[in-house]
Coordinates of C-alpha atoms and ligand atoms in Angstrom, one line a residue:
X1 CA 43.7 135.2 214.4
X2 CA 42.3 137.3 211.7
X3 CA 45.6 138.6 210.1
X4 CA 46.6 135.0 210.4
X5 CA 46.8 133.5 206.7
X6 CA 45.3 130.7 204.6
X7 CA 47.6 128.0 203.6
X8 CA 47.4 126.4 200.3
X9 CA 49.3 122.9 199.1
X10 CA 49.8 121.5 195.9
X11 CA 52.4 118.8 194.3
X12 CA 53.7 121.8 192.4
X13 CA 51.9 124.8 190.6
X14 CA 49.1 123.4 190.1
X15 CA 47.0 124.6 192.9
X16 CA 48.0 128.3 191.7
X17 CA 44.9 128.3 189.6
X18 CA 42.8 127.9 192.9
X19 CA 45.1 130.0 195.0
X20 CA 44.2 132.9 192.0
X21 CA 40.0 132.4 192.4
X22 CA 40.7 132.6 196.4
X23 CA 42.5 136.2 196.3
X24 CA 40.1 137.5 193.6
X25 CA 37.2 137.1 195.6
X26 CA 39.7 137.5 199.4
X27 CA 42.1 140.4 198.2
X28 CA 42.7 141.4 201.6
X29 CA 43.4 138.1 203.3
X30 CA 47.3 137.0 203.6
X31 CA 48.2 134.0 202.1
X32 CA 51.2 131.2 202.4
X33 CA 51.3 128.8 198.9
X34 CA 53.5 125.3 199.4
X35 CA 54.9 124.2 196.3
X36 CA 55.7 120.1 196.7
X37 CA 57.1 119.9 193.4
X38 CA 59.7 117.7 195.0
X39 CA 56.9 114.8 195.6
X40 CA 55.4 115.5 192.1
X41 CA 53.2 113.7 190.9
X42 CA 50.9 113.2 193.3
X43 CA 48.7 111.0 191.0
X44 CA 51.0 107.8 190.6
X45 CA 51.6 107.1 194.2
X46 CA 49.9 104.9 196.8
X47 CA 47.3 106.5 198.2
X48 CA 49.2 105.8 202.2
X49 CA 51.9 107.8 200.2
X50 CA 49.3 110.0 199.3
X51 CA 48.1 111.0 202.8
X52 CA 51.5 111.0 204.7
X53 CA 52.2 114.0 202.5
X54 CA 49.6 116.0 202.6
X55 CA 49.7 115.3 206.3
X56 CA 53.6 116.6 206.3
X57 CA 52.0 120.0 204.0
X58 CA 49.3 120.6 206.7
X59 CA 52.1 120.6 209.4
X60 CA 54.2 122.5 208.0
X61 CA 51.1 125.0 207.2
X62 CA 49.8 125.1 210.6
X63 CA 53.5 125.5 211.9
X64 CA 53.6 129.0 210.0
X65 CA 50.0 130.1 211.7
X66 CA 47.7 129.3 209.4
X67 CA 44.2 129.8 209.9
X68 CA 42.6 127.7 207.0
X69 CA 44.2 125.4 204.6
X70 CA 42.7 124.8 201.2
X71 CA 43.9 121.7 199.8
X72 CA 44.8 123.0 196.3
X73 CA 45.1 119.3 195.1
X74 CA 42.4 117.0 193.5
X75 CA 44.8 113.9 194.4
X76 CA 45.2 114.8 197.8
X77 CA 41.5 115.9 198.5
X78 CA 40.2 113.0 197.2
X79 CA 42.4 110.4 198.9
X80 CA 43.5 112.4 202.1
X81 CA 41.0 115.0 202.9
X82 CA 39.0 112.7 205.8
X83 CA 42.1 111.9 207.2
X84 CA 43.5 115.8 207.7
X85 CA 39.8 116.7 209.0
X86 CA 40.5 113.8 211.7
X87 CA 43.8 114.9 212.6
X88 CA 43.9 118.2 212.4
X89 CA 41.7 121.1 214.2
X90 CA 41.4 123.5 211.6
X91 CA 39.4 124.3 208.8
X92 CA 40.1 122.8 205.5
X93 CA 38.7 123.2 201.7
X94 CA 39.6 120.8 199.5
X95 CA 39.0 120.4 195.6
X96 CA 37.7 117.0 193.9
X97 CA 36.2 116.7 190.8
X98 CA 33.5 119.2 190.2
X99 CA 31.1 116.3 188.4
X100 CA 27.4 117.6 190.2
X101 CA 28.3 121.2 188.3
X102 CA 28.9 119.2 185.2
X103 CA 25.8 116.9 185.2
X104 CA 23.4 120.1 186.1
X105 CA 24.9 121.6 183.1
X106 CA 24.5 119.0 180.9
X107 CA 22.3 118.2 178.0
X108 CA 22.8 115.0 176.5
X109 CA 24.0 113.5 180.1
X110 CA 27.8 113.0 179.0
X111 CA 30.1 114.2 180.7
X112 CA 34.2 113.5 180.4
X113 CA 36.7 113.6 183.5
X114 CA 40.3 113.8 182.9
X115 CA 42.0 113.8 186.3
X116 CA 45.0 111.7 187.7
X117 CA 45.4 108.1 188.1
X118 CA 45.2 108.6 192.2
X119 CA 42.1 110.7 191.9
X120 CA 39.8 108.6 189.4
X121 CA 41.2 105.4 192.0
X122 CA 39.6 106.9 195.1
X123 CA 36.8 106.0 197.4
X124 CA 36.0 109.2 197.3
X125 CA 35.7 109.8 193.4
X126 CA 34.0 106.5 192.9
X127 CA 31.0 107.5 195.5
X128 CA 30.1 110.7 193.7
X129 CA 30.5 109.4 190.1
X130 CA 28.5 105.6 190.6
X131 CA 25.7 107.0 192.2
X132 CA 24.1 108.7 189.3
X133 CA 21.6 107.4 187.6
X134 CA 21.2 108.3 183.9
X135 CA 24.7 110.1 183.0
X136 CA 27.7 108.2 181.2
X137 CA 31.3 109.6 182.6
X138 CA 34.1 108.9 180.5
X139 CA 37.5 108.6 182.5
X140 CA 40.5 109.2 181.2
X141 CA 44.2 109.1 183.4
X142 CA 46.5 112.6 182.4
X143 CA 49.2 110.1 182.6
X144 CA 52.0 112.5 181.7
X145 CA 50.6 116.2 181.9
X146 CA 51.7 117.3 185.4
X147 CA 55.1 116.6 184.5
X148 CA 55.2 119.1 181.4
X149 CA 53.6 121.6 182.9
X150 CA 55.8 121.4 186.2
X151 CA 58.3 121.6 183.8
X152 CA 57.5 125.5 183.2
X153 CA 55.8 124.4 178.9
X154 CA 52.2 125.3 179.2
X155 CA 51.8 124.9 174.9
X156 CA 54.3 122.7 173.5
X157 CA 53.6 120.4 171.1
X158 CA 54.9 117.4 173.1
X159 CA 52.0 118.9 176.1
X160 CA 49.3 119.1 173.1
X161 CA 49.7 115.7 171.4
X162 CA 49.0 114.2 174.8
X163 CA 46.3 116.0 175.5
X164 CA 45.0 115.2 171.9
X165 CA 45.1 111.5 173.0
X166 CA 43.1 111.5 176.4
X167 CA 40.6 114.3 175.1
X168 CA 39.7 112.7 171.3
X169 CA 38.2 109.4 172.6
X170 CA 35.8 111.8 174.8
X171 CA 35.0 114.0 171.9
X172 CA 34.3 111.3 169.8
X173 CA 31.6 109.8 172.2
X174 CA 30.0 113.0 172.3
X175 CA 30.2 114.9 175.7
X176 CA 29.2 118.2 176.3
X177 CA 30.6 118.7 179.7
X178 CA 34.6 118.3 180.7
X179 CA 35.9 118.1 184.1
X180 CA 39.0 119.1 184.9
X181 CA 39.8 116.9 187.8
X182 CA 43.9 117.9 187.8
X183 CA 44.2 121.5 189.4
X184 CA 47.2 121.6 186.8
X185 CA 45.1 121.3 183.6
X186 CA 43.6 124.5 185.0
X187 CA 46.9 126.7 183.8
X188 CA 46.5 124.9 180.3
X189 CA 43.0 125.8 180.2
X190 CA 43.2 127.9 177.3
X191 CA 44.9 124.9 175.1
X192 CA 42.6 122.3 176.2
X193 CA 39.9 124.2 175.0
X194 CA 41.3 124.9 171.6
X195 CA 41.8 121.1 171.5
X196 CA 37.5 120.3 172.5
X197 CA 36.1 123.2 171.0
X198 CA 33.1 125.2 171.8
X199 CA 30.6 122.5 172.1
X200 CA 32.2 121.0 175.3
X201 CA 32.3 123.8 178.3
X202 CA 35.0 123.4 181.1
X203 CA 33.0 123.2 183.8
X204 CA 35.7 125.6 186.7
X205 CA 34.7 125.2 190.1
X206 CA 37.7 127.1 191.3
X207 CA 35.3 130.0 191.8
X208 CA 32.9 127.5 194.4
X209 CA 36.4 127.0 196.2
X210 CA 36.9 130.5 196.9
X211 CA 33.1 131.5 198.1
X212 CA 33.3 127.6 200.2
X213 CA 36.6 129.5 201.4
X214 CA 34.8 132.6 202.2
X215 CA 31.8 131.2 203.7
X216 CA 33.8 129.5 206.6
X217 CA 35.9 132.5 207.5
X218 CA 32.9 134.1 208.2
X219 CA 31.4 131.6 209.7
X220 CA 34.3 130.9 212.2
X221 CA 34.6 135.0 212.4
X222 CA 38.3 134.8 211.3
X223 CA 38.0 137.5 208.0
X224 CA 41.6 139.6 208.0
X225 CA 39.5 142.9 209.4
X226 CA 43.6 144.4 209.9
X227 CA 44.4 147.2 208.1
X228 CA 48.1 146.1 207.8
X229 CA 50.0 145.6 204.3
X230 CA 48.6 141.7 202.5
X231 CA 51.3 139.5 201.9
X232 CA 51.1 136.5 199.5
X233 CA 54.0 134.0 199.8
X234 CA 55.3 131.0 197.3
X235 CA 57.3 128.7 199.1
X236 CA 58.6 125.5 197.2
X237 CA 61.2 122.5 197.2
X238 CA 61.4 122.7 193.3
X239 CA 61.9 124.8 190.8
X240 CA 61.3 128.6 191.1
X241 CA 60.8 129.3 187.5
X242 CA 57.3 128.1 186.7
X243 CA 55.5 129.3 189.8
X244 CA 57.3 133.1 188.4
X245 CA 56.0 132.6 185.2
X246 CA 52.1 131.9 186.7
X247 CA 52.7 134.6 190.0
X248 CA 55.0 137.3 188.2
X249 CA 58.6 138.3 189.2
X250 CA 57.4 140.8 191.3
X251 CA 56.0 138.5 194.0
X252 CA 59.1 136.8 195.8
X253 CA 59.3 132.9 196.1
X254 CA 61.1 131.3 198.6
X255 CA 63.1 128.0 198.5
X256 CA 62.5 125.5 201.5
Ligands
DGL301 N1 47.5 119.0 191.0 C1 47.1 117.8 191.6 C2 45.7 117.4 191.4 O1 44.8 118.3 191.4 C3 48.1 116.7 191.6 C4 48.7 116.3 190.3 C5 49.8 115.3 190.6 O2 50.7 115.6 191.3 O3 49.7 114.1 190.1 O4 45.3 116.3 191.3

């Protein structure tokens, strides 16, 4: 069971950034990536849409051996994540939108959330971010985004002038605290960040992912303790090119 690996799922690339904070911390544990690219975006579908899905990507994860699946999708979490835990025997991590991180950070109590329209819609979502008393959360739907940076253009100025739009109206009310709530806007972190500036921190909770990843393997006594050689493999229904560009040529990816 140890040497089995952890599955990851995403509507695409997007869930690379948290499949990256998960080997940093796990180097020797084997891993299998799903690429849904076909089903992208994740974010404008009904949410029954939603969970049939990421109830096909569990399958199809457990079907290869998997011993944990991290849920590598804010969308997905957020909307399906119960559902999976019912179903399903295994262990799962999932990702939503790290707003407790942002609000212990903050000074002025204002933070922004840019995540999808299926995300910023869920039951989930709306219990964490009502229940606070004394912070103002500006929403904002990426309407858009995913798509570009499916696409394989992390920078372009198409991807920028977008971004310009959804971030400005939260600069301009004055938060100091942004939460990513799209695994994707993770690989353009570097852009959005030229676009806020250095008086709004990116809050990443990628890196609470990875030690909530850790935490259970040990808990459930499944760390790889085999000495054999790691393998890490992409599989998607999409396009190979942008998952090379974020993984490398070296690391194969395989078309399903
Ligand atoms: N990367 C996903 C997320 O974290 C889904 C984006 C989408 O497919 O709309 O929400």
């Amino acid at each position: 069971m140890s040497i089995s690996p952890i599955g990851f799922f995403d509507s695409g690339i997007g869930g690379i950034s948290v499949w990256k904070e998960v080997v940093k911390l796990l180097p020797r544990e084997n891993t299998i990536y799903l690429a849904d690219s076909k089903n992208s975006p994740y974010g404008s579908k009904a949410i029954s849409e939603i969970q049939d899905i990421s109830f096909k990507n569990t399958k199809w994860l457990i079907e290869r051996g998997c011993k944990l699946i991290v849920v590598a999708c804010n969308t997905a979490t957020t909307n399906s994540i119960k559902l999976l835990r019912e179903k399903f025997e295994i262990p799962f991590v999932g990702i939503e939108p790290g707003i407790k991180p942002a609000i212990k950070e903050s000074k002025n109590g204002k933070i922004g959330v840019l995540a999808t329209r299926g995300t910023l819609s869920s039951e989930l979502f709306e219990k964490t971010s009502q229940s606070i008393f004394g912070i103002d959360i500006i929403e904002k739907e990426g309407d858009g985004i995913v798509e570009i940076i499916e696409s394989g253009e992390f920078e372009n100025n198409e991807l920028e002038s977008l971004l310009r739009k959804y971030l400005n109206p939260m600069i301009d009310y004055g938060i100091d605290q942004l939460v990513l709530g799209c695994t994707h806007y993770f690989i353009v972190k570097d852009l959005i960040k030229k676009i806020v500036g250095n008086k709004i921190t990116i809050t990443n909770y990628n890196v609470a992912v990875a030690a909530q990843v850790k935490r259970i393997l040990e808990e459930e006594k499944t760390v790889n303790i085999e000495k054999n050689k790691i393998y890490n493999d992409f599989f998607t229904n999409g396009n190979k090119f942008a998952i090379k560009l974020l993984i490398g040529n070296e690391k194969s990816v395989n078309t399903i």
